[in-house]
Amino acid sequence: QVQLVESGGGLVQPGGSLRLACAASGSISIYAMGWYRQAPGKQRELVAVITSGDSINYADSVKGRFTISRDNAKNTVYLQMNSLNAEDTAVYYCNAHRRRRWKDDDYWGQGTQVTVSS
């Protein structure tokens, strides 16, 4: 069992930056770590994912603006968000995922609100 706690959300002006952090209660080295977001009235969507082997994928909407990274020694994954715009407003969730033979491990944080507004 892994517990995830997100932090770093808040209110930021368009064009601004935020850095989200997701702290895990245990080792994350074996997990693919992802950031998802859910805007009001919309489905949760993948923002970025970094695998246990440090392969990275981004949603097209955030490529070139967001950077995901992980620090396994600190059991923490980060999401650096630059050039934010109103469309980035959402609750951001951290996810830890590991494929298993019968049932994958899948853990979620409680989410952190990001609001981009002038």
PDB file of C-alpha atoms in Angstrom, residues 13-83:
ATOM      1  CA  GLN A  13      -1.877  34.279 -13.152  1.00  0.00           C
ATOM      2  CA  PRO A  14      -1.800  33.294 -16.824  1.00  0.00           C
ATOM      3  CA  GLY A  15       1.771  32.823 -17.946  1.00  0.00           C
ATOM      4  CA  GLY A  16       2.889  31.934 -14.460  1.00  0.00           C
ATOM      5  CA  SER A  17       4.452  28.792 -13.038  1.00  0.00           C
ATOM      6  CA  LEU A  18       3.774  26.276 -10.320  1.00  0.00           C
ATOM      7  CA  ARG A  19       5.605  23.232  -9.086  1.00  0.00           C
ATOM      8  CA  LEU A  20       3.556  20.348  -7.787  1.00  0.00           C
ATOM      9  CA  ALA A  21       5.007  17.666  -5.567  1.00  0.00           C
ATOM     10  CA  CYS A  22       3.684  14.213  -4.715  1.00  0.00           C
ATOM     11  CA  ALA A  23       5.158  12.598  -1.633  1.00  0.00           C
ATOM     12  CA  ALA A  24       4.729   8.867  -1.183  1.00  0.00           C
ATOM     13  CA  SER A  25       4.618   6.944   2.084  1.00  0.00           C
ATOM     14  CA  GLY A  26       6.971   4.328   0.730  1.00  0.00           C
ATOM     15  CA  SER A  27       9.335   3.538  -2.091  1.00  0.00           C
ATOM     16  CA  ILE A  28       8.173   4.601  -5.544  1.00  0.00           C
ATOM     17  CA  SER A  29      11.076   3.138  -7.483  1.00  0.00           C
ATOM     18  CA  ILE A  30       9.046   0.230  -8.875  1.00  0.00           C
ATOM     19  CA  TYR A  31       6.075   2.358  -9.910  1.00  0.00           C
ATOM     20  CA  ALA A  32       5.217   4.350 -12.953  1.00  0.00           C
ATOM     21  CA  MET A  33       4.308   7.737 -11.519  1.00  0.00           C
ATOM     22  CA  GLY A  34       1.804   9.937 -13.245  1.00  0.00           C
ATOM     23  CA  TRP A  35       0.045  13.266 -12.951  1.00  0.00           C
ATOM     24  CA  TYR A  36      -3.574  13.474 -14.011  1.00  0.00           C
ATOM     25  CA  ARG A  37      -6.007  16.348 -13.923  1.00  0.00           C
ATOM     26  CA  GLN A  38      -9.735  16.800 -13.885  1.00  0.00           C
ATOM     27  CA  ALA A  39     -11.448  20.037 -14.793  1.00  0.00           C
ATOM     28  CA  PRO A  40     -15.066  20.738 -13.807  1.00  0.00           C
ATOM     29  CA  GLY A  41     -17.450  18.791 -16.014  1.00  0.00           C
ATOM     30  CA  LYS A  42     -14.645  16.895 -17.725  1.00  0.00           C
ATOM     31  CA  GLN A  43     -13.122  13.460 -17.431  1.00  0.00           C
ATOM     32  CA  ARG A  44      -9.851  12.889 -15.680  1.00  0.00           C
ATOM     33  CA  GLU A  45      -7.004  13.012 -18.161  1.00  0.00           C
ATOM     34  CA  LEU A  46      -3.370  12.036 -18.156  1.00  0.00           C
ATOM     35  CA  VAL A  47      -0.976  14.987 -18.002  1.00  0.00           C
ATOM     36  CA  ALA A  48       2.400  13.270 -17.729  1.00  0.00           C
ATOM     37  CA  VAL A  49       3.881   9.946 -16.715  1.00  0.00           C
ATOM     38  CA  ILE A  50       7.374   8.797 -15.818  1.00  0.00           C
ATOM     39  CA  THR A  51       8.059   5.083 -15.694  1.00  0.00           C
ATOM     40  CA  SER A  52      10.283   3.226 -13.284  1.00  0.00           C
ATOM     41  CA  GLY A  53      12.875   3.285 -16.053  1.00  0.00           C
ATOM     42  CA  ASP A  54      12.505   7.073 -16.439  1.00  0.00           C
ATOM     43  CA  SER A  55      10.697   6.984 -19.758  1.00  0.00           C
ATOM     44  CA  ILE A  56       8.442  10.038 -20.005  1.00  0.00           C
ATOM     45  CA  ASN A  57       5.271  10.864 -21.876  1.00  0.00           C
ATOM     46  CA  TYR A  58       3.233  14.054 -21.920  1.00  0.00           C
ATOM     47  CA  ALA A  59      -0.199  14.992 -23.091  1.00  0.00           C
ATOM     48  CA  ASP A  60       0.044  17.037 -26.267  1.00  0.00           C
ATOM     49  CA  SER A  61      -1.568  19.996 -24.514  1.00  0.00           C
ATOM     50  CA  VAL A  62       1.308  20.347 -22.040  1.00  0.00           C
ATOM     51  CA  LYS A  63       4.339  19.382 -24.142  1.00  0.00           C
ATOM     52  CA  GLY A  64       7.040  22.003 -23.918  1.00  0.00           C
ATOM     53  CA  ARG A  65       5.436  23.634 -20.875  1.00  0.00           C
ATOM     54  CA  PHE A  66       5.331  20.939 -18.193  1.00  0.00           C
ATOM     55  CA  THR A  67       8.158  18.764 -16.896  1.00  0.00           C
ATOM     56  CA  ILE A  68       7.726  15.634 -14.806  1.00  0.00           C
ATOM     57  CA  SER A  69      10.572  14.302 -12.686  1.00  0.00           C
ATOM     58  CA  ARG A  70      11.081  11.852  -9.864  1.00  0.00           C
ATOM     59  CA  ASP A  71      13.413  11.566  -6.908  1.00  0.00           C
ATOM     60  CA  ASN A  72      13.300   7.975  -5.746  1.00  0.00           C
ATOM     61  CA  ALA A  73      15.546   8.751  -2.776  1.00  0.00           C
ATOM     62  CA  LYS A  74      12.897  11.171  -1.486  1.00  0.00           C
ATOM     63  CA  ASN A  75       9.932   9.067  -2.671  1.00  0.00           C
ATOM     64  CA  THR A  76       8.657  12.139  -4.477  1.00  0.00           C
ATOM     65  CA  VAL A  77       7.539  13.008  -7.975  1.00  0.00           C
ATOM     66  CA  TYR A  78       7.287  16.553  -9.290  1.00  0.00           C
ATOM     67  CA  LEU A  79       5.440  18.412 -11.980  1.00  0.00           C
ATOM     68  CA  GLN A  80       6.945  21.732 -13.044  1.00  0.00           C
ATOM     69  CA  MET A  81       4.289  23.733 -14.855  1.00  0.00           C
ATOM     70  CA  ASN A  82       5.260  26.801 -16.876  1.00  0.00           C
ATOM     71  CA  SER A  83       3.341  29.146 -19.149  1.00  0.00           C
TER      72      SER A  83
END
